[in-house]
XYZ file of C-alpha atoms in Angstrom:
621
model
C 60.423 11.857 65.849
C 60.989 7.894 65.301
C 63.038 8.289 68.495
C 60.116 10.136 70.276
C 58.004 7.928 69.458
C 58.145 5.438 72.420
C 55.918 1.911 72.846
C 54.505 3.521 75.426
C 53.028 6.682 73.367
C 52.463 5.071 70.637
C 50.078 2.854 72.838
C 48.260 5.469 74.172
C 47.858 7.237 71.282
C 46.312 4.491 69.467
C 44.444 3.360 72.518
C 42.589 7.106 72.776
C 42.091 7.331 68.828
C 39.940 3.647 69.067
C 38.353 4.812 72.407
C 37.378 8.515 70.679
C 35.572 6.199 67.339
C 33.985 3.693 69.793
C 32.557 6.545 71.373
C 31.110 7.941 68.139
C 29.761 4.588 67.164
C 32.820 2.805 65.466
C 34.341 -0.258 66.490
C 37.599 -0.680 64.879
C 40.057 -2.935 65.797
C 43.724 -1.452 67.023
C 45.383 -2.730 63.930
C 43.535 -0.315 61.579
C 44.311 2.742 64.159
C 47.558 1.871 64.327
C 47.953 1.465 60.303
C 45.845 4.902 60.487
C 48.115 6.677 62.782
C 50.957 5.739 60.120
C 49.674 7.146 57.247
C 48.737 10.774 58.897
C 52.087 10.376 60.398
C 53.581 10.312 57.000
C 51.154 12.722 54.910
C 53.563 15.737 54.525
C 50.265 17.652 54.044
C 50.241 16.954 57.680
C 53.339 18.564 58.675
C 54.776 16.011 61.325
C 58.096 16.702 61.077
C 59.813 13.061 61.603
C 63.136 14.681 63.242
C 61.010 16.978 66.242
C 60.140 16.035 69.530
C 56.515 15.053 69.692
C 54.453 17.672 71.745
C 51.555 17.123 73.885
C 49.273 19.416 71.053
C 51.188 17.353 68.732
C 49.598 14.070 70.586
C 46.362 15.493 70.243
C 46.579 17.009 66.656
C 47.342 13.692 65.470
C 44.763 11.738 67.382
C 41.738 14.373 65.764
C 43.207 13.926 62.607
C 43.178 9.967 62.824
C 39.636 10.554 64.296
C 38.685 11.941 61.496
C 39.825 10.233 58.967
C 38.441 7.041 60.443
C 34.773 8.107 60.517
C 34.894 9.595 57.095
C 33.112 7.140 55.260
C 33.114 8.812 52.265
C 37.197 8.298 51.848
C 37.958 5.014 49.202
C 41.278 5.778 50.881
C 39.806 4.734 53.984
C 38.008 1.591 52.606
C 41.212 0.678 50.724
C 43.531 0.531 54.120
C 40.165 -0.858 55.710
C 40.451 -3.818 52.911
C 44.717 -4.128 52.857
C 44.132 -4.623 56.857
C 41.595 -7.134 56.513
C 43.158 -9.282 54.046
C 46.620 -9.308 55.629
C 45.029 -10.134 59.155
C 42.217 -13.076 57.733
C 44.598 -14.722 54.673
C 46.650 -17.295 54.788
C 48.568 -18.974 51.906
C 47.702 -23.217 51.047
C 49.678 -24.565 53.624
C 49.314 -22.385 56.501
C 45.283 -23.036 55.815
C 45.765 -27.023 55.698
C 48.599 -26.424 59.092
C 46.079 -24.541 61.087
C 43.192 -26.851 60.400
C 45.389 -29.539 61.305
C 45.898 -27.744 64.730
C 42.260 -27.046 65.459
C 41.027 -31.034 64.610
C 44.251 -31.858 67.237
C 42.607 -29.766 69.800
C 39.144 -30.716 69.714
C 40.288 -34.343 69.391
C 42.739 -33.599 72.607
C 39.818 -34.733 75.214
C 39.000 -37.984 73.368
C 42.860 -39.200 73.119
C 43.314 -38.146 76.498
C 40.539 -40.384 77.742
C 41.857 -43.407 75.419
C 45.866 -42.985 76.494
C 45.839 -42.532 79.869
C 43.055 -45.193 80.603
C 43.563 -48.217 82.531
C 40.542 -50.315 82.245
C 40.848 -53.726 83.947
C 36.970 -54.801 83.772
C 34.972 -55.873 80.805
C 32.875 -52.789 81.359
C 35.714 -50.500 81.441
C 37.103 -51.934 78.439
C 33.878 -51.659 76.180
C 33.576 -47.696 77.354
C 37.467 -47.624 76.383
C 36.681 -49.495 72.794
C 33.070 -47.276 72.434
C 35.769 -43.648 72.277
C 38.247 -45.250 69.559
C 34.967 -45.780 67.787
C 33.760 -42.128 68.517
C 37.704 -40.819 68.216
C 37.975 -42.774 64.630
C 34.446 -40.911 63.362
C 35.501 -37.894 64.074
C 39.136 -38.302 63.032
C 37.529 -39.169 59.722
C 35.155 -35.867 59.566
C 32.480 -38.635 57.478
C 29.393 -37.896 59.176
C 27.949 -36.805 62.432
C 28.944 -38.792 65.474
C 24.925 -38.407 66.460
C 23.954 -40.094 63.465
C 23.245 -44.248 64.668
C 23.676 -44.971 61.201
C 27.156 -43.377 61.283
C 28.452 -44.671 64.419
C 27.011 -48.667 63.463
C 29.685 -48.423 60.151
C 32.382 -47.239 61.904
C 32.106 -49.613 64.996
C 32.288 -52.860 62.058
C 34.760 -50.967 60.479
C 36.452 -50.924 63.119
C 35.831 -54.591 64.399
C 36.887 -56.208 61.116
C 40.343 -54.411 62.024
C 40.797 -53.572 65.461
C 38.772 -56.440 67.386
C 37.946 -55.849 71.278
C 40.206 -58.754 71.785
C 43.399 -56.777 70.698
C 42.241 -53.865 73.734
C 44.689 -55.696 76.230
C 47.630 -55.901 73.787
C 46.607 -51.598 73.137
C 46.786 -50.776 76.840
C 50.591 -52.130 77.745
C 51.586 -49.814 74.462
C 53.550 -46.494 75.423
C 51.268 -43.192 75.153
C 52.677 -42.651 71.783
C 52.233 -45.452 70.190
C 48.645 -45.451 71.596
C 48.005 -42.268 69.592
C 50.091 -43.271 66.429
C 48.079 -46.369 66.558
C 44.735 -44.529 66.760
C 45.591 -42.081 63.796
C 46.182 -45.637 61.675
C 43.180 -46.849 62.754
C 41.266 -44.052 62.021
C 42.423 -44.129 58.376
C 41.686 -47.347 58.052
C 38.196 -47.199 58.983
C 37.813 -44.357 56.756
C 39.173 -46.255 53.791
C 37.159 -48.943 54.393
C 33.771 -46.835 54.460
C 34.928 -45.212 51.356
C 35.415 -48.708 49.454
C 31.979 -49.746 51.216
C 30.674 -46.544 49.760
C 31.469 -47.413 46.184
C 30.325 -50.543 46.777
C 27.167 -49.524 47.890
C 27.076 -51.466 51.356
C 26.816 -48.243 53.264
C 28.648 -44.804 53.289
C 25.854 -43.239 55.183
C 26.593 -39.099 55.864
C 29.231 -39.131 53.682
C 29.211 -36.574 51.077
C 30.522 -37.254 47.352
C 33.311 -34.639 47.591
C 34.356 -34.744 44.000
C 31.397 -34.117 42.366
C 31.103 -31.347 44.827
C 34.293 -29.824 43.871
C 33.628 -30.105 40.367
C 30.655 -28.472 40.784
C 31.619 -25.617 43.038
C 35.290 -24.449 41.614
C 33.661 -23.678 37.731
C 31.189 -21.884 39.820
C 33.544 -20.185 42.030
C 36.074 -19.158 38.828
C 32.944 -17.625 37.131
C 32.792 -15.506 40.082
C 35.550 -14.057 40.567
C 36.087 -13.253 36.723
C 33.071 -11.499 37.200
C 34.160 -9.438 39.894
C 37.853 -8.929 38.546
C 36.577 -7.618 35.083
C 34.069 -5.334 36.548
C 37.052 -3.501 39.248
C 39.104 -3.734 35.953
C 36.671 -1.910 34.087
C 36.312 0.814 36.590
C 40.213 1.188 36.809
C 40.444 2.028 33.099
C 37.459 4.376 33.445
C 39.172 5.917 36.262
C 42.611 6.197 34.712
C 40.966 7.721 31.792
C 39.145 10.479 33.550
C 42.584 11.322 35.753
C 44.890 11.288 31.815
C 42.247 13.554 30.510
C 42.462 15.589 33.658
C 46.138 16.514 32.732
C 45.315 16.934 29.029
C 42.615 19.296 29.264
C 43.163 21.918 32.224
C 39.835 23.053 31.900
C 38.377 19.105 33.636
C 40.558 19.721 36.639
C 38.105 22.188 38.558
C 35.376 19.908 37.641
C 36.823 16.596 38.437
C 38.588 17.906 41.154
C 35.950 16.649 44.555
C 35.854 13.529 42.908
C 38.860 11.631 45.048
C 39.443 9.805 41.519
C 43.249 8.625 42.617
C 42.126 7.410 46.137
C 39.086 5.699 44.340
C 41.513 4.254 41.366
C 43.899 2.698 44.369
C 40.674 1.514 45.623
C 40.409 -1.020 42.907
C 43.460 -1.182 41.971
C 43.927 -2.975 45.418
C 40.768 -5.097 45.088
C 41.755 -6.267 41.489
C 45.533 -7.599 43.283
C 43.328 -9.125 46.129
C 40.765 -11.121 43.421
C 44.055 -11.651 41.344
C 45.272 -14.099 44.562
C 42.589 -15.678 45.787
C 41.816 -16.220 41.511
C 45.467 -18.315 41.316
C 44.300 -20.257 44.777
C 40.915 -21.268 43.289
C 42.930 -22.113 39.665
C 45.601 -24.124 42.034
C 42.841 -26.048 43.749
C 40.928 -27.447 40.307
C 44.181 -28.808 39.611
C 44.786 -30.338 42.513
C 41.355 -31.511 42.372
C 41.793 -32.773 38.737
C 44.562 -34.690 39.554
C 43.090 -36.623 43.074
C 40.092 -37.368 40.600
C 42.333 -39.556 38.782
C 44.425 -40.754 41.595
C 41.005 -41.767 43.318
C 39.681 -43.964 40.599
C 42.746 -46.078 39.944
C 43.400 -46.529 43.842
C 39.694 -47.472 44.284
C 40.319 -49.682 40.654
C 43.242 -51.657 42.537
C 41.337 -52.159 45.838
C 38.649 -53.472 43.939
C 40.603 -56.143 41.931
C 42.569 -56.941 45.223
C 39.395 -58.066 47.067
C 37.080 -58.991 44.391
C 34.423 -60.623 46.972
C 37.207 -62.891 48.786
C 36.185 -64.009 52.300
C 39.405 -63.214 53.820
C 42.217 -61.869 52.249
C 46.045 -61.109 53.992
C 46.220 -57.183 56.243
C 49.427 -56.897 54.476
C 47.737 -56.650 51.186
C 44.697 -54.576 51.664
C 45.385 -52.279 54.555
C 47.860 -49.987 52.265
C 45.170 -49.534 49.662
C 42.931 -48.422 52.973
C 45.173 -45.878 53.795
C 46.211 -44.527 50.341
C 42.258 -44.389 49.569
C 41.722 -42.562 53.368
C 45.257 -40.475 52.235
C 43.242 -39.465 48.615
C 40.109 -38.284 50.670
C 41.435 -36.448 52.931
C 43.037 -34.628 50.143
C 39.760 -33.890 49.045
C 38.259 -32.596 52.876
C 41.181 -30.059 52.480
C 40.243 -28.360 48.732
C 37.040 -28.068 50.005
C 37.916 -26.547 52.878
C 40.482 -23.984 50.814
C 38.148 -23.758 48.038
C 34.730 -22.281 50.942
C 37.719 -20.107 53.017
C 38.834 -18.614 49.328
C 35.295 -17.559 48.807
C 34.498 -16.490 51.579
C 37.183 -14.133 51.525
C 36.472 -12.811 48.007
C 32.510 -12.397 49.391
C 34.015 -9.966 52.188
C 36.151 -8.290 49.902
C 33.139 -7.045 48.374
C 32.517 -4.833 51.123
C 35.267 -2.396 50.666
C 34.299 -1.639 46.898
C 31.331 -0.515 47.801
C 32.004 3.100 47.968
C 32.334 3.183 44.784
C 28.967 2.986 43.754
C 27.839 5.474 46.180
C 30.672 7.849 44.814
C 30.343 7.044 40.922
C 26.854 5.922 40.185
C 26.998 4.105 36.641
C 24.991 7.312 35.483
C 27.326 9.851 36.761
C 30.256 8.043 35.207
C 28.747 7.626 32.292
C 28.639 11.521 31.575
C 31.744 12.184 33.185
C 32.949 9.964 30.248
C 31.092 11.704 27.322
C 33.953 11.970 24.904
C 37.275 10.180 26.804
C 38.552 6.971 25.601
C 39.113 4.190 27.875
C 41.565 1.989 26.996
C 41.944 -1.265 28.755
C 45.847 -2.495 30.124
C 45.488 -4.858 27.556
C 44.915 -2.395 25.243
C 48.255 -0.432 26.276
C 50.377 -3.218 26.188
C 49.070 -3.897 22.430
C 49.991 -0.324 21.443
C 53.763 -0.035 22.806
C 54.629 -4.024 21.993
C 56.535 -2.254 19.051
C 58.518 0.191 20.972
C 61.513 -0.870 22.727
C 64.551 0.760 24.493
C 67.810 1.402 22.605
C 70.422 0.167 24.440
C 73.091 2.365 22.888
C 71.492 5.684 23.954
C 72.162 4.655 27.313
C 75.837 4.065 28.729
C 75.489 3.221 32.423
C 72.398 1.608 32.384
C 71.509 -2.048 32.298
C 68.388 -3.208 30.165
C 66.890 -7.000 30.044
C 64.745 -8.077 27.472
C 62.908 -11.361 26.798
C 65.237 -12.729 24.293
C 68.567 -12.386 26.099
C 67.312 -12.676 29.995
C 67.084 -16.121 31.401
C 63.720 -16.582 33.700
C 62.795 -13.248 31.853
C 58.642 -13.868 33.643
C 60.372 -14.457 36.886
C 61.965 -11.275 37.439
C 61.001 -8.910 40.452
C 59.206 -6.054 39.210
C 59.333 -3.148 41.588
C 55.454 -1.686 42.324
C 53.807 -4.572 41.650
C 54.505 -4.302 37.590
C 52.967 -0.585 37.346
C 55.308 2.095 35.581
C 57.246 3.339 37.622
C 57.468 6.869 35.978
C 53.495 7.530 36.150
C 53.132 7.039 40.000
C 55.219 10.144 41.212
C 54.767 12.118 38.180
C 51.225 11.487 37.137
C 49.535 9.634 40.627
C 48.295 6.641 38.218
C 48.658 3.425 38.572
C 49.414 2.552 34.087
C 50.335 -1.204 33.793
C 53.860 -1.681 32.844
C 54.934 -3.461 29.267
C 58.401 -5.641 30.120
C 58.365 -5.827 26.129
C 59.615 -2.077 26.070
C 62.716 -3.165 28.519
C 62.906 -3.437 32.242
C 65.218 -1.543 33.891
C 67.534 -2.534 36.122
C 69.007 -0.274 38.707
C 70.550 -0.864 42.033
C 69.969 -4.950 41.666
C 66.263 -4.286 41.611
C 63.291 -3.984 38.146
C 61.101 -1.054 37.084
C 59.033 -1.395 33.738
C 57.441 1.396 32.023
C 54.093 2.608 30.495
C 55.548 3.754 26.592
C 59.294 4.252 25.790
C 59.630 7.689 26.486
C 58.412 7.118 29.819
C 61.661 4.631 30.121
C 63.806 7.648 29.009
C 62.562 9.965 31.540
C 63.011 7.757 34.195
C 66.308 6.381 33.035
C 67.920 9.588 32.989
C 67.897 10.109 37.042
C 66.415 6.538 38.671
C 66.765 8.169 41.968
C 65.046 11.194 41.773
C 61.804 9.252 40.227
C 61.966 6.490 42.812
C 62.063 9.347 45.789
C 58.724 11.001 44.180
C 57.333 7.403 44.205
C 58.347 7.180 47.741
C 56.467 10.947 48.603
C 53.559 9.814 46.837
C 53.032 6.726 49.033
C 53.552 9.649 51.801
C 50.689 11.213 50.327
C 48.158 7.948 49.589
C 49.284 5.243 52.183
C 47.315 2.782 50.590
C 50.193 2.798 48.170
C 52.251 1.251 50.404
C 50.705 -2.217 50.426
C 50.020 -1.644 46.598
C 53.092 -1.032 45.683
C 55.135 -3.251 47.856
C 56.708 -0.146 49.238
C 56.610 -1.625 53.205
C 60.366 -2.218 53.328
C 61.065 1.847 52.970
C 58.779 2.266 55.731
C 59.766 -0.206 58.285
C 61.755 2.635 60.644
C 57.915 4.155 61.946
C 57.729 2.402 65.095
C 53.767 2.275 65.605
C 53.802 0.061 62.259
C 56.154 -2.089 64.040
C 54.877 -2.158 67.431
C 51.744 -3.081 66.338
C 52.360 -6.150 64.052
C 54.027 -7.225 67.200
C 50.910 -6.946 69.068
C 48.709 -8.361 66.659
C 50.952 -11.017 65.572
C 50.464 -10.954 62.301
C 52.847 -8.798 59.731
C 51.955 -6.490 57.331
C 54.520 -7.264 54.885
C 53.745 -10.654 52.449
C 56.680 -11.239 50.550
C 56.284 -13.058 47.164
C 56.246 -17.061 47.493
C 56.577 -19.468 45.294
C 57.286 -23.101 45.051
C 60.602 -24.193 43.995
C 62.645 -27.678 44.131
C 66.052 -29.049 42.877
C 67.501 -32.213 42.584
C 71.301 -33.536 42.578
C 73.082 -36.891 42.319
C 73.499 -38.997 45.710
C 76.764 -39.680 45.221
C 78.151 -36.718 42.280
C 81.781 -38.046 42.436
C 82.693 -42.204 42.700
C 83.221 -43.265 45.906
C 86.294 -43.274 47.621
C 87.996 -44.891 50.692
C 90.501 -43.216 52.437
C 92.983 -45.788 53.199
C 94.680 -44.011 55.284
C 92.276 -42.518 57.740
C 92.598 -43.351 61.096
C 89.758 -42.661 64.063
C 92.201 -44.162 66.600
C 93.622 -41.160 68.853
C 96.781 -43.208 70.265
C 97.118 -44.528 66.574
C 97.535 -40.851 65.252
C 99.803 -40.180 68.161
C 102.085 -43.427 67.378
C 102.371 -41.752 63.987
C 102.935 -38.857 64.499
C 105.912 -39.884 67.008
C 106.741 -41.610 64.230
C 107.007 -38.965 61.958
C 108.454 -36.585 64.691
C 111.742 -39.465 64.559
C 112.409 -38.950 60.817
C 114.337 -36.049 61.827
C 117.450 -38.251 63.466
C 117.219 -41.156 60.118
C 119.584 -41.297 57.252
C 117.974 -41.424 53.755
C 119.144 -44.913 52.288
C 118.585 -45.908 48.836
C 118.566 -49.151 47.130
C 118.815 -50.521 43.711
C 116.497 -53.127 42.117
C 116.324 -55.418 39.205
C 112.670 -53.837 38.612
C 114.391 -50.196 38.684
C 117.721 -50.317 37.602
C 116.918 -50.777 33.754
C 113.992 -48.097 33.980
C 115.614 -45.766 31.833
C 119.369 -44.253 30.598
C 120.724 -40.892 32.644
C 123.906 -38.887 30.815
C 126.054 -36.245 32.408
C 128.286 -34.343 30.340
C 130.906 -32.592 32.841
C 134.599 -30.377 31.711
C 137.574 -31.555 33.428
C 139.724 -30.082 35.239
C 142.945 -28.284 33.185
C 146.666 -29.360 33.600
C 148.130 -26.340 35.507
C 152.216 -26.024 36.289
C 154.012 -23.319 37.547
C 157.944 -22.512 38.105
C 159.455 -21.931 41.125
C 163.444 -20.444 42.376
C 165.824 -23.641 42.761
C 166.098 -25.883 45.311
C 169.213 -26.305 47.335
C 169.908 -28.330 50.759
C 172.336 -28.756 53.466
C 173.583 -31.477 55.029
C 174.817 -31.511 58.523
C 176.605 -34.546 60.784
C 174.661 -35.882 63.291
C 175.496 -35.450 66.811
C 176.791 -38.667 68.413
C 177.817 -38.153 71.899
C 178.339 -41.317 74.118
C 178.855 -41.765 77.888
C 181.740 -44.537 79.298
C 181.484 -46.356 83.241
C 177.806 -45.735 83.550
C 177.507 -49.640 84.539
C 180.309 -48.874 87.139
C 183.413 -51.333 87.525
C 185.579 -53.305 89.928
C 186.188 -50.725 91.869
C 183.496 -48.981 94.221
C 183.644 -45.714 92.832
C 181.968 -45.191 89.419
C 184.299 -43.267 86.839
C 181.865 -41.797 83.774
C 184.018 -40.834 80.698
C 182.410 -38.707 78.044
C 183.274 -39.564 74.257
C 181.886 -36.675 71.335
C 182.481 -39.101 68.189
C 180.242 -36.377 66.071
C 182.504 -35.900 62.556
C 183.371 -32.588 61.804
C 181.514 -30.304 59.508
C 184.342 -30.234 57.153
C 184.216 -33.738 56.384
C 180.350 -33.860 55.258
């Protein structure tokens, strides 16, 4: 079906399903429909089968049954997807917050620098109206006051003056269109440090708020809160969990608890309680933060003071970085308070999507539904299986961590979001897991467990228990987002296809801040000697080289070396080795001598040649 399932369908189908609860009086926005269509896609109850061509009654079975799950308001699972959508759409971690506000003052401000930068005045006029929007670009840069107050605008314009006079405006016009604006962002900080300083001083510091009492004020205030709310969701959770185990211990509550959607309305919370749980460690981050510019503040407003101490004039290179580190500090403070009101807010709105559970479980009809259960809290449950833990021995191919021989033990992954991982496919609760028992890990990831023989169970066949898991987030998509399950569902395109669209993703991985630190220079430094850069040096050498292949190898002898050290050889020589041989015996044999008479000629004209053989005979040798 996945490959059925074109852009183009998937489109229309969501576009009719939001046009179909428009028309019966519910605006919803395409990301819920599409998140919608998912989950009825995936209910097996359904009967979509995910490897069949899609029909046309198909198309319109599943638009109905999105329909009318969308309009039943009396669904937590509905409210639950409704919340999950909401906060992955609106929140936004620290520094995406302070990045996006950044942004938005850039744009607004975009006119004003705009008018400054690519001005040319030449007359005195046009230079005062040039000077007059650095004075209204610097207040609002600054965010102290309104820029309609007269009282406001007269402190910034002699803040300004006692650093920026109009006499340096011809000197700010030749500069380049960035340095313009680099220069304007200084400037700005510097007039806001200086109405700070003549804040504390009392000489003025008119519209602008004391932000640090403020903080103080509002955080405590904003913690109580949301303790409030997370220990009353927490309560309900361990009333709900309590009803569902005594559902499975005593047959005879099923029929009667059946109607009462107590899973979809336990998810409900469950969800809520990991929502309050991050916006809780955002408010927690910010009092820190806020503790520690409180400090900051005082000794960088200490030093200004004893730097100026009433002198007439004192050197820019002295004061102006205490200006900007003070301006620095405050705007430090402009952003908790702008984290701290968009972290309420969003727990305020959160509200919204708990409230079907009053209208389903009035306190009264809980309280008898409760007439002789026990509700244990998860702290409670921890307490009571601290003492059990995992034998490794029973198990042979399975790998167990503990806290006492696991490095970063806290920091491990825990699959579905720490809850055992037996209980959600077996039972459909949500029990908080104990790590103390013994996480579990298989396949490089972590699964903890309610009570030991829950461990067991699972331990025995990981796979099987982690596939129920998956057809129980089938079953309740809400337990998708809960328990971090998104990655196994990535393949259904609409899912896709519509975080495209909306450009924002469904899936928040875990952050966290992290940092390391190494040497500059780990090993002593070293100089190659013999690196070259030169490309016609390397080629002289290497011709060089290339030439050692026609050389002789000569060696020499030196009064340094020669006494180095003692070398023996012991060698065998050669054996005397004779042999006999037959006699010799020889011959000797006369030597011809032959010699020729009248070869010079004679007297007479005719040359008479005698031949004379004077060899001795053979007998005579």
């Amino acid at each position: 079906m996945s490959g059925e399932l074109t852009q183009s369908v998937i489109k229309r189908i969501i576009r009719q399903v939001g046009l179909e609860c428009a028309a019966r009086g519910q605006s919803l926005s395409e990301t819920l429909v599409a998140f919608m269509v998912k989950a009825v896609v995936l209910d097996p109850r359904n009967d979509f089968n995910m490897d069949r061509i899609l029909t046309e009654n198909d198309t319109q079975d599943l638009i109905q049954l999105c329909v009318t799950r969308l309009l039943d308001t009396t669904n937590p699972s509905l409210s639950t997807i409704k919340m999950q959508v909401y906060f992955d759409m609106n929140y936004a971690n620290r520094d995406e917050l302070l990045s996006e506000q950044e942004r938005v003052l850039e744009g607004k401000l975009a006119p004003v620098v705009r008018a400054i930068t690519e001005s040319g005045p030449r007359t005195q006029e046009e230079m005062e109206n040039v000077y007059q929007k650095i004075v209204t670009y610097a207040l609002l840069r600054s965010g102290l006051g309104s820029p309609t107050d007269i009282e406001n605008v007269r402190e910034v314009t002699a803040a300004l003056q006692s650093v920026f006079p109009q006499t340096e405006m011809i000197p700010f016009i030749s500069l380049s269109k960035k340095d313009k604006e680099e220069q304007l962002k200084d400037l700005a900080m510097l007039v806001k440090g200086i109405r700070l300083y003549n804040k504390q001083c009392q000489k003025g510091g008119s519209g602008i708020d004391d932000l640090p009492d403020i903080l103080n004020e509002a955080i405590p205030s904003a913690t109580r809160t949301l303790d409030e709310r997370l220990n009353s969701c927490q309560l309900l959770a361990h009333r709900y969990t309590a009803l569902l185990e005594s559902m499975q211990e005593d047959p005879h509550r099923v029929s009667h608890l059946r109607t009462f959607k107590l899973k979809e309305a336990l998810f409900n919370v469950r969800q809520y309680e990991a929502f309050l749980c991050i916006l809780q460690s955002n408010v927690i981050t910010s009092a820190r933060e806020v503790e520690s510019l409180d400090v900051q503040f005082e000794a960088a407003m200490m030093v200004l003071k004893n730097t100026v101490q009433d002198k007439t004039s004192i050197e820019f290179k002295e004061v102006f970085p205490l200006f900007m580190e003070l301006s620095k500090l405050w705007t430090s403070f402009q952003d908790e308070m702008l984290l701290l009101s968009f972290f309420t807010n969003m727990a305020n709105n959160l509200q919204q999507f708990l409230e079907i559970q009053s209208q389903l479980f009035p306190e009264e009809m809980l309280a008898s539904l409760l007439e002789g259960v026990t509700v244990k809290s998860d702290e409670e449950r921890i307490k009571e299986t601290m003492e059990t833990r995992v034998n490794v021995s029973d198990f042979k191919n399975q790998e167990w961590l503990f806290p006492e021989t696991t490095d970063n033990f806290d920091q491990l992954l825990i699959q579905y979001h720490g809850f055992c991982a037996h209980s959600i496919g077996v039972k459909g609760i949500t029990l908080p897991g104990n790590p103390a028992i013994g996480i579990l890990k298989h396949k490089a990831k972590y699964y903890v467990f309610s009570s030991k023989e829950a461990a067991y169970i699972f331990a025995q066949d990981p796979d099987k228990f982690i596939q129920l898991n998956v057809e129980k987030a089938k079953q309740y998509a809400e337990l998708i987002q809960l328990l971090e399950l998104r990655h196994q569902f990535e393949y259904l395109v609409p899912h896709a296809q519509t975080r495209k669209a909306s450009k924002s993703s469904m899936e928040r991985l875990p952050k966290r801040d992290s940092g390391t630190q190494t040497d500059t220079h780990i090993l002593p430094p070293t100089i190659v000697r013999s690196y070259e850069w030169n490309e016609w040096e390397l080629r002289r050498k290497a011709i060089k080289l290339a030439n050692l292949r026609r050389k002789l190898t000569h060696a020499m002898q030196t009064d340094l070396s020669h006494m180095r050290r003692e070398n023996f050889t012991q060698v065998y020589l050669p054996k005397d080795v004779g042999t006999q041989t037959k006699r010799d015996n020889s011959t000797n044999v006369p030597k011809p001598q032959i010699f020729l008479k009248g070869l010079r000629g004679g007297s007479s004209p005719t040359t008479h040649m005698v031949t004379v053989d004077l060899t001795r005979p053979l007998d005579e040798t």
